[in-house]
Amino acid sequence: MDKIQTLISFVRPYYNTPDPAHDWAHIGRVAKTARQLAEGLNVNIDCVLAGVYCHDLVNLPKDHPDRKNASTLAAKEARPLLEKSGFTPEEIAIVEKAIIEHSFSKGLKPSCLEAAIVQDADRLDALGAIGILRCTAVNTQMKANFYDPFDPLAEGRELNDKAFMIDHYYVKLYKLPEMMNTERGRKLGEERVAYMKTFINTLMGEIRG
């Protein structure tokens, strides 16, 4: 068994969660996207995949007071698993960077290409059709309403994505493509955001008639 398969056997139980936005299906999608982004690039693909498989080992709710430290805690949790899986100290250092730096709330620029790919791949899973589902799931857990019935697009009020989930599209999600580190990530992000904007336009038609 190679080290990635060994690592998967260790991390798989962490993702047996009722949270559909951060479950094993999420990890699988991000891994697939990461492989796509890494194709043809000079990267350690084992480190990229390990970063993906470990990036949500510790996942705190969006409104948790310690949310910004979740990725640091995940990196700490990952270290012994990586060691037991056969990763070298140099590889573990790269994977830890990828885990810590993937976090949106930390606001860090990736310090290596492996970390950049993990960050892009994870953010792409917040966009497109799956992004719509994940946004709904997360905001439902936070007890947010779908939209403000008096001003759904915040044309006359401040955006508040803690209260209204559609606001999160404008606060964060629509901005992600321009924040991508790779050209492939940026292109995929733009395509997925275009789909989301079509969805919002359709929703507004249903709301407003």
mmCIF file of C-alpha atoms in Angstrom:
data_model
loop_
_atom_site.group_PDB
_atom_site.id
_atom_site.type_symbol
_atom_site.label_atom_id
_atom_site.label_comp_id
_atom_site.label_asym_id
_atom_site.label_seq_id
_atom_site.Cartn_x
_atom_site.Cartn_y
_atom_site.Cartn_z
ATOM 1 C CA MET A 1 0.000 0.000 0.000
ATOM 2 C CA ASP A 2 1.489 3.386 -0.981
ATOM 3 C CA LYS A 3 1.584 6.311 1.401
ATOM 4 C CA ILE A 4 -1.473 8.055 -0.038
ATOM 5 C CA GLN A 5 -3.600 4.924 0.341
ATOM 6 C CA THR A 6 -2.234 4.450 3.854
ATOM 7 C CA LEU A 7 -3.082 8.054 4.693
ATOM 8 C CA ILE A 8 -6.601 7.641 3.318
ATOM 9 C CA SER A 9 -7.147 4.695 5.658
ATOM 10 C CA PHE A 10 -6.248 6.972 8.584
ATOM 11 C CA VAL A 11 -8.235 10.064 7.589
ATOM 12 C CA ARG A 12 -11.383 8.477 6.159
ATOM 13 C CA PRO A 13 -13.135 8.152 9.571
ATOM 14 C CA TYR A 14 -12.713 11.883 10.221
ATOM 15 C CA TYR A 15 -15.151 12.643 7.424
ATOM 16 C CA ASN A 16 -18.018 10.475 8.672
ATOM 17 C CA THR A 17 -19.976 13.599 9.449
ATOM 18 C CA PRO A 18 -23.585 14.771 9.072
ATOM 19 C CA ASP A 19 -22.207 17.983 7.552
ATOM 20 C CA PRO A 20 -22.656 17.511 3.767
ATOM 21 C CA ALA A 21 -20.435 20.514 3.005
ATOM 22 C CA HIS A 22 -17.361 18.918 4.617
ATOM 23 C CA ASP A 23 -17.850 15.190 4.217
ATOM 24 C CA TRP A 24 -15.896 12.525 2.305
ATOM 25 C CA ALA A 25 -17.646 13.485 -0.934
ATOM 26 C CA HIS A 26 -16.223 17.013 -0.539
ATOM 27 C CA ILE A 27 -12.738 15.580 -0.061
ATOM 28 C CA GLY A 28 -13.129 13.401 -3.157
ATOM 29 C CA ARG A 29 -14.207 16.332 -5.313
ATOM 30 C CA VAL A 30 -11.346 18.514 -4.108
ATOM 31 C CA ALA A 31 -8.844 15.705 -4.750
ATOM 32 C CA LYS A 32 -10.148 15.283 -8.293
ATOM 33 C CA THR A 33 -9.918 19.028 -8.936
ATOM 34 C CA ALA A 34 -6.439 19.198 -7.410
ATOM 35 C CA ARG A 35 -5.215 16.490 -9.785
ATOM 36 C CA GLN A 36 -6.672 18.482 -12.678
ATOM 37 C CA LEU A 37 -4.971 21.701 -11.563
ATOM 38 C CA ALA A 38 -1.648 19.925 -10.963
ATOM 39 C CA GLU A 39 -1.505 18.205 -14.347
ATOM 40 C CA GLY A 40 1.694 19.097 -16.183
ATOM 41 C CA LEU A 41 3.073 21.181 -13.322
ATOM 42 C CA ASN A 42 6.286 20.486 -11.408
ATOM 43 C CA VAL A 43 4.727 19.599 -8.056
ATOM 44 C CA ASN A 44 4.872 16.798 -5.520
ATOM 45 C CA ILE A 45 1.458 15.297 -6.212
ATOM 46 C CA ASP A 46 1.592 13.182 -3.044
ATOM 47 C CA CYS A 47 1.933 16.373 -0.999
ATOM 48 C CA VAL A 48 -0.912 17.991 -2.907
ATOM 49 C CA LEU A 49 -3.224 15.046 -2.285
ATOM 50 C CA ALA A 50 -2.157 14.715 1.335
ATOM 51 C CA GLY A 51 -2.991 18.386 1.814
ATOM 52 C CA VAL A 52 -6.429 17.764 0.366
ATOM 53 C CA TYR A 53 -7.109 14.659 2.443
ATOM 54 C CA CYS A 54 -6.051 16.390 5.667
ATOM 55 C CA HIS A 55 -7.268 19.951 5.192
ATOM 56 C CA ASP A 56 -10.562 19.457 7.054
ATOM 57 C CA LEU A 57 -9.424 17.033 9.768
ATOM 58 C CA VAL A 58 -10.480 19.742 12.209
ATOM 59 C CA ASN A 59 -13.529 21.584 10.910
ATOM 60 C CA LEU A 60 -15.122 24.203 13.126
ATOM 61 C CA PRO A 61 -18.457 25.862 12.284
ATOM 62 C CA LYS A 62 -18.256 29.133 10.352
ATOM 63 C CA ASP A 63 -19.549 31.057 13.364
ATOM 64 C CA HIS A 64 -17.246 29.335 15.886
ATOM 65 C CA PRO A 65 -15.044 31.851 17.782
ATOM 66 C CA ASP A 66 -11.921 29.768 17.044
ATOM 67 C CA ARG A 67 -12.738 29.286 13.353
ATOM 68 C CA LYS A 68 -9.552 31.031 12.162
ATOM 69 C CA ASN A 69 -7.416 28.440 13.932
ATOM 70 C CA ALA A 70 -9.124 25.401 12.415
ATOM 71 C CA SER A 71 -6.539 24.881 9.679
ATOM 72 C CA THR A 72 -3.656 25.155 12.157
ATOM 73 C CA LEU A 73 -5.350 22.563 14.355
ATOM 74 C CA ALA A 74 -5.903 20.359 11.285
ATOM 75 C CA ALA A 75 -2.194 20.541 10.412
ATOM 76 C CA LYS A 76 -1.302 19.516 13.958
ATOM 77 C CA GLU A 77 -3.742 16.608 13.753
ATOM 78 C CA ALA A 78 -2.296 15.559 10.390
ATOM 79 C CA ARG A 79 1.380 15.364 11.394
ATOM 80 C CA PRO A 80 1.334 11.968 13.184
ATOM 81 C CA LEU A 81 -0.874 10.511 10.445
ATOM 82 C CA LEU A 82 1.562 11.685 7.778
ATOM 83 C CA GLU A 83 4.501 10.265 9.723
ATOM 84 C CA LYS A 84 2.789 6.870 10.054
ATOM 85 C CA SER A 85 1.971 6.946 6.337
ATOM 86 C CA GLY A 86 5.630 7.266 5.341
ATOM 87 C CA PHE A 87 5.942 10.945 4.407
ATOM 88 C CA THR A 88 9.398 12.462 4.870
ATOM 89 C CA PRO A 89 9.955 15.460 7.175
ATOM 90 C CA GLU A 90 10.399 17.663 4.102
ATOM 91 C CA GLU A 91 7.119 16.437 2.621
ATOM 92 C CA ILE A 92 5.304 16.879 5.918
ATOM 93 C CA ALA A 93 6.462 20.503 6.034
ATOM 94 C CA ILE A 94 4.950 21.083 2.579
ATOM 95 C CA VAL A 95 1.679 19.370 3.521
ATOM 96 C CA GLU A 96 1.402 21.390 6.727
ATOM 97 C CA LYS A 97 1.806 24.598 4.720
ATOM 98 C CA ALA A 98 -0.933 23.464 2.332
ATOM 99 C CA ILE A 99 -3.307 22.670 5.183
ATOM 100 C CA ILE A 100 -2.712 25.897 7.096
ATOM 101 C CA GLU A 101 -2.675 28.184 4.061
ATOM 102 C CA HIS A 102 -5.804 26.791 2.399
ATOM 103 C CA SER A 103 -7.984 28.601 4.945
ATOM 104 C CA PHE A 104 -9.957 31.567 3.608
ATOM 105 C CA SER A 105 -10.403 33.050 7.068
ATOM 106 C CA LYS A 106 -6.625 33.179 7.625
ATOM 107 C CA GLY A 107 -6.172 35.208 4.435
ATOM 108 C CA LEU A 108 -2.758 33.694 3.647
ATOM 109 C CA LYS A 109 -1.084 33.627 0.247
ATOM 110 C CA PRO A 110 0.251 30.122 -0.470
ATOM 111 C CA SER A 111 4.001 29.823 0.020
ATOM 112 C CA CYS A 112 4.513 26.950 -2.439
ATOM 113 C CA LEU A 113 2.802 25.594 -5.546
ATOM 114 C CA GLU A 114 1.450 22.551 -3.711
ATOM 115 C CA ALA A 115 -0.316 24.824 -1.224
ATOM 116 C CA ALA A 116 -1.594 27.024 -4.056
ATOM 117 C CA ILE A 117 -3.206 24.032 -5.758
ATOM 118 C CA VAL A 118 -4.850 22.818 -2.550
ATOM 119 C CA GLN A 119 -6.206 26.312 -1.874
ATOM 120 C CA ASP A 120 -7.585 26.697 -5.411
ATOM 121 C CA ALA A 121 -9.129 23.222 -5.467
ATOM 122 C CA ASP A 122 -10.864 23.729 -2.134
ATOM 123 C CA ARG A 123 -12.208 27.130 -3.159
ATOM 124 C CA LEU A 124 -13.495 25.792 -6.457
ATOM 125 C CA ASP A 125 -15.689 23.390 -4.478
ATOM 126 C CA ALA A 126 -17.429 26.465 -3.042
ATOM 127 C CA LEU A 127 -18.523 27.496 -6.550
ATOM 128 C CA GLY A 128 -20.854 26.216 -9.257
ATOM 129 C CA ALA A 129 -23.748 23.833 -8.685
ATOM 130 C CA ILE A 130 -22.028 22.102 -5.785
ATOM 131 C CA GLY A 131 -21.217 25.510 -4.335
ATOM 132 C CA ILE A 132 -24.908 26.387 -4.284
ATOM 133 C CA LEU A 133 -25.666 23.180 -2.367
ATOM 134 C CA ARG A 134 -22.777 23.675 0.048
ATOM 135 C CA CYS A 135 -23.662 27.298 0.722
ATOM 136 C CA THR A 136 -27.224 26.293 1.503
ATOM 137 C CA ALA A 137 -26.072 23.500 3.810
ATOM 138 C CA VAL A 138 -23.632 25.670 5.764
ATOM 139 C CA ASN A 139 -25.985 28.613 6.119
ATOM 140 C CA THR A 140 -28.851 26.361 7.175
ATOM 141 C CA GLN A 141 -26.644 25.075 9.995
ATOM 142 C CA MET A 142 -26.063 28.716 10.953
ATOM 143 C CA LYS A 143 -29.850 29.268 10.900
ATOM 144 C CA ALA A 144 -29.598 31.953 8.213
ATOM 145 C CA ASN A 145 -32.582 32.855 6.037
ATOM 146 C CA PHE A 146 -32.365 32.326 2.277
ATOM 147 C CA TYR A 147 -32.715 36.060 1.575
ATOM 148 C CA ASP A 148 -34.097 39.321 2.909
ATOM 149 C CA PRO A 149 -37.698 39.387 1.612
ATOM 150 C CA PHE A 150 -37.696 43.207 1.498
ATOM 151 C CA ASP A 151 -34.312 43.628 -0.217
ATOM 152 C CA PRO A 152 -32.951 40.245 -1.434
ATOM 153 C CA LEU A 153 -29.977 41.704 -3.337
ATOM 154 C CA ALA A 154 -29.016 44.244 -0.657
ATOM 155 C CA GLU A 155 -29.655 47.181 -2.973
ATOM 156 C CA GLY A 156 -30.536 49.463 -0.062
ATOM 157 C CA ARG A 157 -28.865 47.806 2.926
ATOM 158 C CA GLU A 158 -25.513 46.451 4.065
ATOM 159 C CA LEU A 159 -24.663 42.878 3.063
ATOM 160 C CA ASN A 160 -25.056 40.441 5.949
ATOM 161 C CA ASP A 161 -24.148 36.852 5.097
ATOM 162 C CA LYS A 162 -24.672 35.699 8.666
ATOM 163 C CA ALA A 163 -28.364 36.514 8.349
ATOM 164 C CA PHE A 164 -28.993 35.861 4.620
ATOM 165 C CA MET A 165 -27.292 33.148 2.615
ATOM 166 C CA ILE A 166 -27.655 34.865 -0.776
ATOM 167 C CA ASP A 167 -25.578 37.709 0.651
ATOM 168 C CA HIS A 168 -22.675 35.257 0.950
ATOM 169 C CA TYR A 169 -22.497 35.070 -2.843
ATOM 170 C CA TYR A 170 -21.640 38.780 -2.920
ATOM 171 C CA VAL A 171 -19.557 38.910 0.260
ATOM 172 C CA LYS A 172 -17.262 36.042 -0.730
ATOM 173 C CA LEU A 173 -18.147 33.530 -3.445
ATOM 174 C CA TYR A 174 -18.263 35.809 -6.492
ATOM 175 C CA LYS A 175 -14.822 37.152 -5.516
ATOM 176 C CA LEU A 176 -13.062 33.779 -5.430
ATOM 177 C CA PRO A 177 -12.043 33.489 -9.128
ATOM 178 C CA GLU A 178 -9.885 36.619 -8.982
ATOM 179 C CA MET A 179 -8.205 35.213 -5.867
ATOM 180 C CA MET A 180 -7.148 31.949 -7.504
ATOM 181 C CA ASN A 181 -3.433 31.199 -7.677
ATOM 182 C CA THR A 182 -3.431 29.161 -10.876
ATOM 183 C CA GLU A 183 -4.669 30.111 -14.323
ATOM 184 C CA ARG A 184 -6.673 26.890 -14.555
ATOM 185 C CA GLY A 185 -8.253 27.615 -11.201
ATOM 186 C CA ARG A 186 -9.208 31.116 -12.286
ATOM 187 C CA LYS A 187 -10.814 29.881 -15.502
ATOM 188 C CA LEU A 188 -12.805 27.164 -13.747
ATOM 189 C CA GLY A 189 -13.831 29.638 -11.063
ATOM 190 C CA GLU A 190 -15.145 32.112 -13.616
ATOM 191 C CA GLU A 191 -17.178 29.383 -15.325
ATOM 192 C CA ARG A 192 -18.689 28.269 -12.038
ATOM 193 C CA VAL A 193 -19.515 31.796 -10.904
ATOM 194 C CA ALA A 194 -21.267 32.421 -14.230
ATOM 195 C CA TYR A 195 -23.515 29.451 -13.462
ATOM 196 C CA MET A 196 -24.226 30.796 -9.980
ATOM 197 C CA LYS A 197 -25.187 34.188 -11.373
ATOM 198 C CA THR A 198 -27.650 32.512 -13.732
ATOM 199 C CA PHE A 199 -29.126 30.707 -10.740
ATOM 200 C CA ILE A 200 -29.504 33.966 -8.795
ATOM 201 C CA ASN A 201 -31.127 35.666 -11.809
ATOM 202 C CA THR A 202 -33.614 32.805 -12.080
ATOM 203 C CA LEU A 203 -34.289 32.964 -8.341
ATOM 204 C CA MET A 204 -34.928 36.703 -8.518
ATOM 205 C CA GLY A 205 -37.432 36.106 -11.296
ATOM 206 C CA GLU A 206 -39.302 33.640 -9.114
ATOM 207 C CA ILE A 207 -39.205 35.938 -6.095
ATOM 208 C CA ARG A 208 -40.174 39.138 -7.852
ATOM 209 C CA GLY A 209 -42.386 37.758 -10.596
#
